[in-house]
XYZ file of C-alpha atoms in Angstrom:
556
model
C 1.942 20.680 8.165
C 4.070 18.518 5.908
C 6.079 15.873 7.783
C 8.801 13.744 6.208
C 10.619 10.823 7.853
C 13.165 8.176 6.963
C 14.181 4.732 8.223
C 17.847 3.893 8.794
C 19.349 0.472 9.500
C 22.859 -0.294 10.718
C 25.312 -3.154 10.503
C 27.084 -4.438 13.577
C 30.733 -4.779 12.618
C 32.017 -6.073 15.952
C 31.266 -5.978 19.635
C 31.832 -2.419 20.682
C 31.161 -0.537 23.882
C 27.903 1.307 23.403
C 25.706 3.432 25.560
C 22.897 1.584 27.314
C 20.259 3.583 25.427
C 21.578 2.505 22.008
C 22.655 -1.057 22.800
C 21.275 -3.675 20.350
C 19.313 -1.041 18.409
C 19.556 -1.796 14.690
C 16.724 0.146 12.981
C 15.768 3.781 13.559
C 12.700 5.711 12.427
C 13.792 9.342 12.281
C 11.867 12.538 11.452
C 13.553 14.668 8.807
C 11.302 17.719 8.621
C 10.040 20.018 9.991
C 12.142 19.194 13.084
C 14.745 16.380 12.878
C 14.302 13.972 15.812
C 14.475 10.254 16.597
C 10.962 8.806 16.614
C 11.160 5.003 17.084
C 13.852 2.332 17.343
C 13.802 -1.443 16.837
C 16.335 -3.734 18.463
C 18.295 -6.827 17.482
C 18.986 -6.235 13.805
C 22.086 -6.012 11.634
C 21.678 -5.530 7.873
C 23.798 -5.357 4.757
C 23.081 -2.772 2.022
C 19.843 -3.333 0.046
C 18.412 -5.506 2.840
C 15.664 -3.232 4.227
C 12.046 -2.719 3.138
C 9.302 -0.660 4.782
C 5.502 -0.563 4.452
C 2.910 1.520 6.319
C 2.560 -1.191 8.971
C 5.808 -3.215 8.981
C 9.587 -3.085 8.654
C 11.408 -6.011 7.017
C 15.134 -6.510 7.655
C 17.223 -9.323 6.148
C 19.894 -10.184 8.681
C 23.528 -10.044 7.558
C 25.025 -13.422 6.584
C 21.892 -15.239 7.772
C 18.862 -16.903 6.221
C 16.506 -14.964 8.494
C 14.259 -11.920 8.081
C 13.147 -9.906 11.103
C 9.642 -8.467 10.818
C 8.811 -5.447 13.004
C 5.305 -4.094 13.603
C 5.291 -0.290 13.369
C 1.943 0.123 15.153
C 2.912 -1.939 18.194
C 6.570 -0.904 18.115
C 8.007 -4.398 18.586
C 9.340 -7.406 16.710
C 6.443 -9.381 15.278
C 8.164 -12.392 13.751
C 11.462 -14.033 12.831
C 11.058 -15.756 9.472
C 13.689 -18.337 8.448
C 14.477 -19.364 4.864
C 16.498 -22.155 3.320
C 19.433 -19.980 2.222
C 20.967 -16.613 3.027
C 18.987 -13.547 1.975
C 21.257 -10.989 0.297
C 18.715 -8.270 -0.690
C 14.993 -7.543 -0.660
C 12.351 -5.168 -2.052
C 8.660 -4.594 -1.438
C 6.203 -4.870 -4.350
C 2.792 -3.319 -3.845
C 1.095 -0.241 -2.461
C 2.736 1.361 0.586
C -0.531 1.136 2.575
C -1.564 -2.256 1.198
C -0.677 -5.905 1.657
C 2.083 -6.455 -0.882
C 4.630 -9.057 -1.849
C 8.166 -9.177 -0.476
C 10.767 -10.020 -3.123
C 13.943 -11.655 -1.810
C 17.314 -12.256 -3.484
C 19.355 -15.204 -2.265
C 22.953 -16.255 -1.974
C 22.321 -18.967 -4.555
C 21.142 -16.563 -7.279
C 17.393 -17.233 -6.937
C 14.381 -15.021 -6.257
C 11.794 -15.783 -3.587
C 8.388 -14.068 -3.568
C 6.454 -13.987 -0.279
C 2.826 -12.832 -0.313
C 2.531 -11.123 3.069
C -1.259 -11.459 3.446
C -1.558 -15.084 2.303
C 1.749 -16.747 3.208
C 2.165 -18.053 -0.325
C 5.810 -18.488 -1.332
C 7.120 -18.754 -4.897
C 10.730 -19.600 -5.665
C 12.441 -19.346 -9.024
C 15.230 -21.510 -10.316
C 18.859 -20.349 -10.096
C 18.849 -17.566 -12.658
C 22.042 -15.779 -11.592
C 25.421 -17.487 -11.431
C 26.376 -15.566 -8.281
C 24.472 -14.016 -5.351
C 21.735 -11.487 -6.070
C 23.008 -8.123 -4.805
C 20.127 -5.723 -5.464
C 16.438 -5.658 -6.404
C 14.021 -3.039 -7.710
C 10.288 -3.013 -8.468
C 8.800 -0.596 -10.995
C 6.061 1.911 -9.979
C 3.342 -0.102 -11.748
C 4.328 -3.290 -9.859
C 4.630 -5.211 -13.124
C 8.396 -5.688 -13.403
C 11.310 -6.681 -11.181
C 14.980 -6.021 -11.910
C 17.547 -8.177 -10.158
C 21.247 -7.348 -10.169
C 23.964 -9.823 -9.292
C 27.659 -10.184 -8.652
C 27.812 -11.978 -12.032
C 27.471 -8.491 -13.694
C 24.051 -9.272 -15.220
C 20.647 -7.676 -14.757
C 17.516 -9.751 -15.235
C 14.023 -8.445 -15.918
C 11.092 -10.399 -14.448
C 7.328 -10.153 -14.852
C 5.799 -9.913 -11.388
C 2.251 -10.930 -12.472
C 3.640 -13.981 -14.268
C 5.569 -15.095 -11.199
C 2.482 -14.710 -8.987
C 0.044 -16.248 -11.436
C -1.503 -19.627 -10.622
C -1.538 -20.447 -14.323
C 1.868 -21.098 -15.872
C 2.632 -21.736 -19.571
C 3.143 -25.276 -20.690
C 6.742 -26.473 -20.706
C 6.061 -28.418 -23.910
C 5.214 -25.268 -25.914
C 8.457 -23.819 -27.392
C 6.716 -20.508 -28.248
C 6.040 -19.820 -24.564
C 8.742 -18.759 -22.070
C 9.718 -21.237 -19.412
C 7.731 -20.863 -16.193
C 9.384 -18.777 -13.455
C 12.094 -17.516 -15.812
C 13.221 -13.920 -16.539
C 11.891 -11.991 -19.530
C 15.253 -10.469 -20.491
C 18.879 -10.434 -19.425
C 20.627 -7.047 -19.619
C 24.352 -7.428 -20.205
C 26.517 -4.343 -20.385
C 28.382 -4.208 -17.060
C 31.693 -5.989 -16.591
C 31.710 -6.307 -12.787
C 29.423 -6.871 -9.830
C 26.294 -4.709 -9.749
C 25.790 -2.780 -6.495
C 22.519 -0.943 -7.055
C 19.590 -0.753 -9.465
C 16.555 1.571 -9.524
C 13.476 2.177 -11.647
C 12.419 5.674 -12.653
C 9.616 7.093 -10.527
C 7.421 8.120 -13.471
C 5.928 5.212 -15.470
C 5.219 5.349 -19.170
C 6.861 4.879 -22.524
C 9.841 7.033 -21.513
C 10.410 5.185 -18.247
C 13.902 3.800 -17.634
C 16.083 2.038 -15.096
C 19.531 2.908 -13.721
C 22.224 0.548 -12.494
C 25.628 1.100 -10.890
C 28.441 -1.450 -10.830
C 32.050 -1.992 -9.783
C 33.260 -1.367 -13.362
C 33.085 2.383 -12.574
C 29.996 2.869 -14.740
C 26.435 3.940 -14.280
C 24.130 2.670 -17.052
C 20.662 3.927 -17.971
C 18.455 1.243 -19.552
C 15.357 1.051 -21.699
C 14.393 -2.090 -19.813
C 11.329 -2.867 -21.963
C 13.438 -3.221 -25.118
C 16.568 -4.353 -23.289
C 18.770 -1.605 -24.744
C 21.227 0.886 -23.259
C 20.117 4.529 -23.341
C 23.340 5.992 -21.986
C 26.518 5.061 -20.101
C 28.205 7.353 -17.584
C 31.884 6.811 -16.806
C 32.734 7.460 -13.170
C 36.054 8.071 -11.462
C 35.508 5.362 -8.834
C 33.363 2.334 -8.096
C 29.849 3.446 -7.059
C 28.566 1.825 -3.855
C 25.002 3.151 -3.770
C 22.524 4.947 -5.995
C 19.592 7.379 -5.705
C 17.248 9.026 -8.209
C 15.703 12.459 -8.214
C 11.897 12.213 -7.553
C 11.284 13.845 -10.953
C 13.844 11.542 -12.659
C 16.026 14.498 -13.667
C 19.280 13.241 -12.168
C 21.024 10.392 -10.350
C 23.385 10.387 -7.370
C 26.047 7.807 -6.541
C 28.089 7.361 -3.375
C 31.779 6.378 -3.237
C 34.101 4.733 -0.734
C 35.683 8.070 0.251
C 32.280 9.467 1.277
C 31.914 11.756 -1.738
C 28.780 12.057 -3.881
C 28.627 12.110 -7.674
C 25.872 14.164 -9.276
C 24.752 12.856 -12.696
C 22.563 15.282 -14.630
C 20.337 13.642 -17.258
C 19.470 16.991 -18.862
C 21.940 18.930 -20.953
C 21.862 22.738 -20.689
C 20.245 24.540 -23.635
C 19.355 21.244 -25.296
C 15.838 20.651 -26.711
C 15.792 16.893 -26.036
C 16.071 14.842 -22.895
C 19.689 13.722 -22.770
C 18.761 10.058 -22.330
C 16.557 9.939 -25.433
C 18.727 11.925 -27.813
C 19.831 9.377 -30.468
C 22.976 11.342 -31.245
C 24.139 11.080 -27.624
C 23.203 7.495 -26.742
C 26.161 5.757 -28.306
C 28.807 7.967 -26.711
C 29.605 7.451 -22.980
C 29.686 10.570 -20.842
C 31.965 11.424 -17.957
C 30.446 13.845 -15.420
C 32.581 16.937 -14.772
C 34.763 17.001 -11.622
C 32.727 19.931 -10.290
C 29.697 17.597 -9.952
C 31.492 15.478 -7.351
C 30.705 16.685 -3.840
C 33.079 16.039 -0.948
C 32.731 15.940 2.819
C 34.388 18.774 4.742
C 37.802 18.335 6.319
C 39.399 14.907 6.378
C 36.176 12.877 6.569
C 36.324 9.888 4.273
C 33.792 7.362 5.573
C 32.134 5.277 2.775
C 28.661 6.303 1.655
C 26.572 3.110 1.872
C 23.107 4.565 1.171
C 21.471 7.615 -0.423
C 17.977 9.120 -0.442
C 16.465 12.321 -1.877
C 13.846 14.406 -0.086
C 10.321 14.768 -1.460
C 10.954 18.325 -2.733
C 14.268 17.367 -4.399
C 16.214 19.995 -2.454
C 18.129 17.771 -0.006
C 20.170 14.595 -0.398
C 20.622 12.285 2.615
C 23.637 9.978 2.839
C 24.363 7.197 5.338
C 28.052 6.532 6.036
C 30.307 3.907 7.569
C 31.015 6.020 10.665
C 27.319 5.888 11.643
C 26.536 9.436 10.588
C 23.757 10.666 8.317
C 24.682 13.815 6.375
C 22.551 16.213 4.346
C 23.622 17.872 1.097
C 22.252 20.997 -0.567
C 21.389 19.847 -4.088
C 20.923 23.311 -5.543
C 24.379 24.440 -4.408
C 26.034 21.041 -4.720
C 27.707 21.190 -1.315
C 27.699 19.460 2.068
C 25.056 20.937 4.383
C 25.017 19.416 7.898
C 25.086 16.294 10.041
C 21.540 15.031 10.601
C 22.088 12.070 12.945
C 24.763 9.837 14.455
C 23.941 6.136 14.972
C 27.523 5.065 15.909
C 27.604 2.000 13.635
C 27.665 1.912 9.783
C 24.398 3.096 8.240
C 23.850 0.550 5.468
C 20.303 1.464 4.445
C 18.251 4.653 4.214
C 14.642 4.632 3.071
C 12.573 7.820 2.718
C 8.929 7.398 3.761
C 6.053 9.064 1.887
C 5.362 12.522 3.351
C 2.259 13.106 5.474
C 0.238 16.207 6.271
C -1.339 16.968 2.912
C -4.770 18.669 3.122
C -6.382 15.913 1.051
C -5.283 12.369 1.800
C -6.991 9.263 0.441
C -7.946 6.722 3.076
C -6.323 3.315 2.398
C -8.691 0.467 1.597
C -7.064 -2.157 3.799
C -4.432 -2.653 6.442
C -2.096 -5.581 7.100
C -2.346 -6.149 10.840
C 0.000 -9.177 10.930
C 2.055 -10.904 8.260
C 1.269 -14.501 7.396
C 4.438 -16.579 7.609
C 5.484 -18.410 4.433
C 4.086 -21.879 3.908
C 6.991 -23.926 2.651
C 4.748 -26.605 1.240
C 3.401 -23.988 -1.213
C 6.838 -23.245 -2.691
C 7.270 -23.453 -6.437
C 6.957 -26.906 -7.940
C 8.415 -27.120 -11.426
C 5.512 -29.317 -12.552
C 2.821 -26.912 -11.304
C 0.805 -25.344 -14.035
C 2.415 -27.413 -16.789
C -0.997 -28.046 -18.328
C -2.219 -24.471 -17.926
C -4.162 -25.350 -14.768
C -5.102 -22.103 -12.986
C -6.978 -23.596 -10.045
C -6.528 -21.589 -6.844
C -5.718 -23.827 -3.844
C -8.544 -24.338 -1.389
C -6.336 -23.186 1.499
C -5.447 -19.883 -0.198
C -6.685 -17.257 2.308
C -6.176 -13.486 2.249
C -5.904 -11.964 5.732
C -6.186 -8.178 6.098
C -8.376 -5.542 7.749
C -10.759 -3.536 5.546
C -10.585 0.149 6.486
C -12.878 1.916 4.033
C -16.633 1.571 3.727
C -17.731 -0.719 0.932
C -19.393 1.163 -1.943
C -23.159 1.100 -2.449
C -24.998 -0.950 -5.066
C -24.930 1.865 -7.625
C -21.159 1.984 -7.873
C -19.507 4.769 -9.879
C -17.275 4.080 -12.896
C -13.843 2.727 -12.069
C -14.957 0.502 -9.184
C -13.270 -2.874 -9.275
C -15.105 -6.153 -9.906
C -14.240 -7.249 -6.364
C -16.053 -4.251 -4.830
C -19.041 -4.890 -7.101
C -19.207 -8.542 -6.033
C -18.920 -7.693 -2.329
C -21.802 -5.208 -2.423
C -24.151 -7.046 -4.787
C -27.265 -8.708 -3.225
C -26.313 -12.066 -4.730
C -23.907 -12.520 -7.641
C -23.283 -10.038 -10.483
C -24.209 -11.119 -14.005
C -20.633 -11.035 -15.242
C -19.500 -13.414 -12.498
C -22.284 -15.887 -13.297
C -21.505 -15.814 -16.999
C -17.761 -16.256 -16.467
C -18.314 -19.073 -13.976
C -20.679 -20.955 -16.241
C -18.318 -20.547 -19.209
C -15.359 -21.822 -17.179
C -17.313 -24.846 -15.926
C -18.386 -25.637 -19.477
C -14.827 -25.368 -20.766
C -13.544 -27.629 -17.986
C -16.193 -30.248 -18.745
C -15.376 -30.154 -22.443
C -11.648 -30.609 -21.756
C -12.232 -33.503 -19.374
C -14.692 -35.331 -21.654
C -13.041 -34.427 -24.960
C -16.535 -33.883 -26.440
C -16.407 -31.080 -29.039
C -19.437 -31.770 -31.278
C -20.661 -28.417 -32.757
C -24.326 -29.424 -32.382
C -23.762 -30.252 -28.722
C -21.986 -26.944 -28.261
C -24.986 -25.134 -29.718
C -27.339 -27.040 -27.449
C -25.173 -26.302 -24.441
C -25.015 -22.656 -25.444
C -28.802 -22.446 -25.677
C -29.128 -24.261 -22.380
C -26.678 -21.860 -20.741
C -28.552 -18.891 -22.154
C -31.837 -20.234 -20.787
C -30.243 -20.882 -17.417
C -28.689 -17.426 -17.429
C -32.100 -15.910 -18.265
C -33.699 -17.774 -15.367
C -30.952 -16.577 -13.048
C -31.563 -12.986 -14.141
C -35.266 -13.410 -13.388
C -34.390 -14.712 -9.925
C -32.059 -11.761 -9.401
C -34.791 -9.292 -10.417
C -37.179 -11.001 -8.008
C -34.581 -10.758 -5.235
C -34.102 -7.066 -5.917
C -37.892 -6.539 -5.855
C -38.160 -8.293 -2.504
C -35.290 -6.205 -1.221
C -37.032 -2.971 -2.244
C -40.284 -4.117 -0.609
C -38.437 -4.949 2.604
C -36.815 -1.514 2.604
C -40.258 0.115 2.111
C -41.668 -1.850 5.054
C -38.777 -0.783 7.268
C -39.316 2.871 6.310
C -43.064 2.633 7.065
C -42.359 1.053 10.433
C -39.898 3.837 11.265
C -42.507 6.490 10.352
C -45.144 4.865 12.574
C -42.664 4.681 15.450
C -41.899 8.372 15.034
C -45.619 9.274 15.108
C -46.157 7.250 18.289
C -43.239 8.991 19.962
C -44.639 12.416 19.057
C -48.102 11.485 20.423
C -46.586 10.333 23.692
C -44.592 13.563 23.942
C -47.762 15.655 23.491
C -49.648 13.637 26.130
C -46.825 14.072 28.612
C -46.843 17.839 28.011
C -50.630 18.016 28.651
C -50.352 16.037 31.875
C -47.555 18.261 33.098
C -49.550 21.415 32.315
C -52.594 20.055 34.170
C -50.510 19.227 37.247
C -49.110 22.754 37.290
C -52.603 24.299 36.923
C -53.972 22.114 39.725
C -51.140 23.170 42.040
C -51.802 26.864 41.262
C -55.541 26.462 42.012
C -54.796 24.817 45.354
C -52.410 27.654 46.198
C -55.153 30.164 45.356
C -57.670 28.454 47.662
C -55.124 28.423 50.458
C -54.623 32.183 50.128
C -58.413 32.764 50.221
C -58.721 30.726 53.430
C -55.769 32.513 55.003
C -57.179 35.912 54.043
C -54.337 36.792 51.730
C -54.795 39.023 48.715
C -55.564 37.117 45.534
C -54.909 38.625 42.072
C -58.129 37.722 40.406
C -57.402 39.225 36.969
C -53.975 37.627 36.704
C -55.241 34.244 37.769
C -58.087 34.398 35.291
C -55.712 35.480 32.490
C -53.252 32.716 33.326
C -56.039 30.182 33.552
C -57.331 31.264 30.124
C -53.878 30.979 28.621
C -53.450 27.510 30.094
C -56.792 26.374 28.749
C -55.836 27.749 25.327
C -52.511 25.850 25.478
C -54.348 22.662 26.373
C -56.618 23.185 23.413
C -53.515 23.560 21.166
C -51.971 20.393 22.542
C -55.250 18.593 22.049
C -55.480 19.731 18.449
C -51.887 18.581 17.809
C -52.783 15.192 19.181
C -55.831 15.010 16.986
C -53.758 15.877 13.909
C -51.176 13.185 14.716
C -53.945 10.662 15.264
C -55.561 11.581 11.931
C -52.213 11.034 10.136
């Protein structure tokens, strides 16, 4: 049965009288379907919007107006760590697989980004790229790009692999971008940006959406840095959500209403975002696409999420309530939960209960706290040095069985290396080539004849290594054959012992029956001669069969 849940976090506005059961509770894990119910709660947390991230094993909450992140362990149901930083954390996002060990991306009050590798403790910090605090972050589905929005009205596009790489471009090469700098700056908004999201479906038609206090919602072609379309709203949007199929966007306003933005135009052959004739003209959604709460309710909508089947919209409001909206009808549906204090963040978790579910490869049991001495040094990698530090350790639990030696297509080089008897050929060749290149750079010796000699020497050494590998594989096969032969001999011995035990048991039974027969003769009781003779003949025949089985096993 399909089960869908969400995580909600609240912000403590002031000291208020609360029930004992809900006192100090700041994060709630709540089931949405099939039956809405509170599942788990975590205490001592207060978060601003865009300050919550969730993985399969942990919950990360940046505390309001503090330079601290609370880490909660979902398996144990408690707070695992309190991680301090050097400046206030204003937003965060998780980069990586939901079931894996990813990287936590943090936005700071000073306009910088901090990347924290959760399984290694490595911390990378960028320079001050934004002029004002970073207000929102988003990571694309391929985990290659980061978008950061700021109160300075700018969006900046970052390359996640470049930020995490140990090799950085030289600062003396003008053709290369500066290390730890954004790829592009997207400038179209005129006020602080409140939310930014990537489309769920990657590819050439992928896009990003941002909402700002200039009463606009802008759709971007973030690869080229151009605007696909601008939507003019009737109020400043506070939060943003995307349809799982990227067909529409939803924004929340201060009066608690929801604005539906349809990317598809009725009876139009092209996607509205990619129609060249429509891109230059801003669009204002019709008033009928703005949904209102019933009665006089007007609590601000701080967070939005869409269900997996795209039929229900969830909204978290300033009065602590979580409401549901019927997307098909465009109306308010019901109150789902009441957490008393403002619900600043809602995050929908991946649904569970599918008939076929892939087992994750690894699990992050505990996060590794950031090592501040490994923070970004502006001189690191200036010469293209890609050496991995000796204290760089990856800590996680492997869950799946490692593949066999004959790995199918698509298996990663890491899996191949882990299961190989020694070292794969490609690793040996790459290692030898890297060592040779390092020696040439250090010595400055680039004579072509020497290079040819070294190449021939490397080829000879590589050939010898391949011979050694073949010999190792041969010895491995011989050892496996010996183990199989030993197992077969052990099985034959066990069968022989079983046959002998059966013969001894049959003889004991026959001896007891003969003694019973003699006793009856002495006592003058009637003895069934025919039956005894028949039974005795059958027993002798069975003994002969057992004896023949033993002889056959011995002959094998």
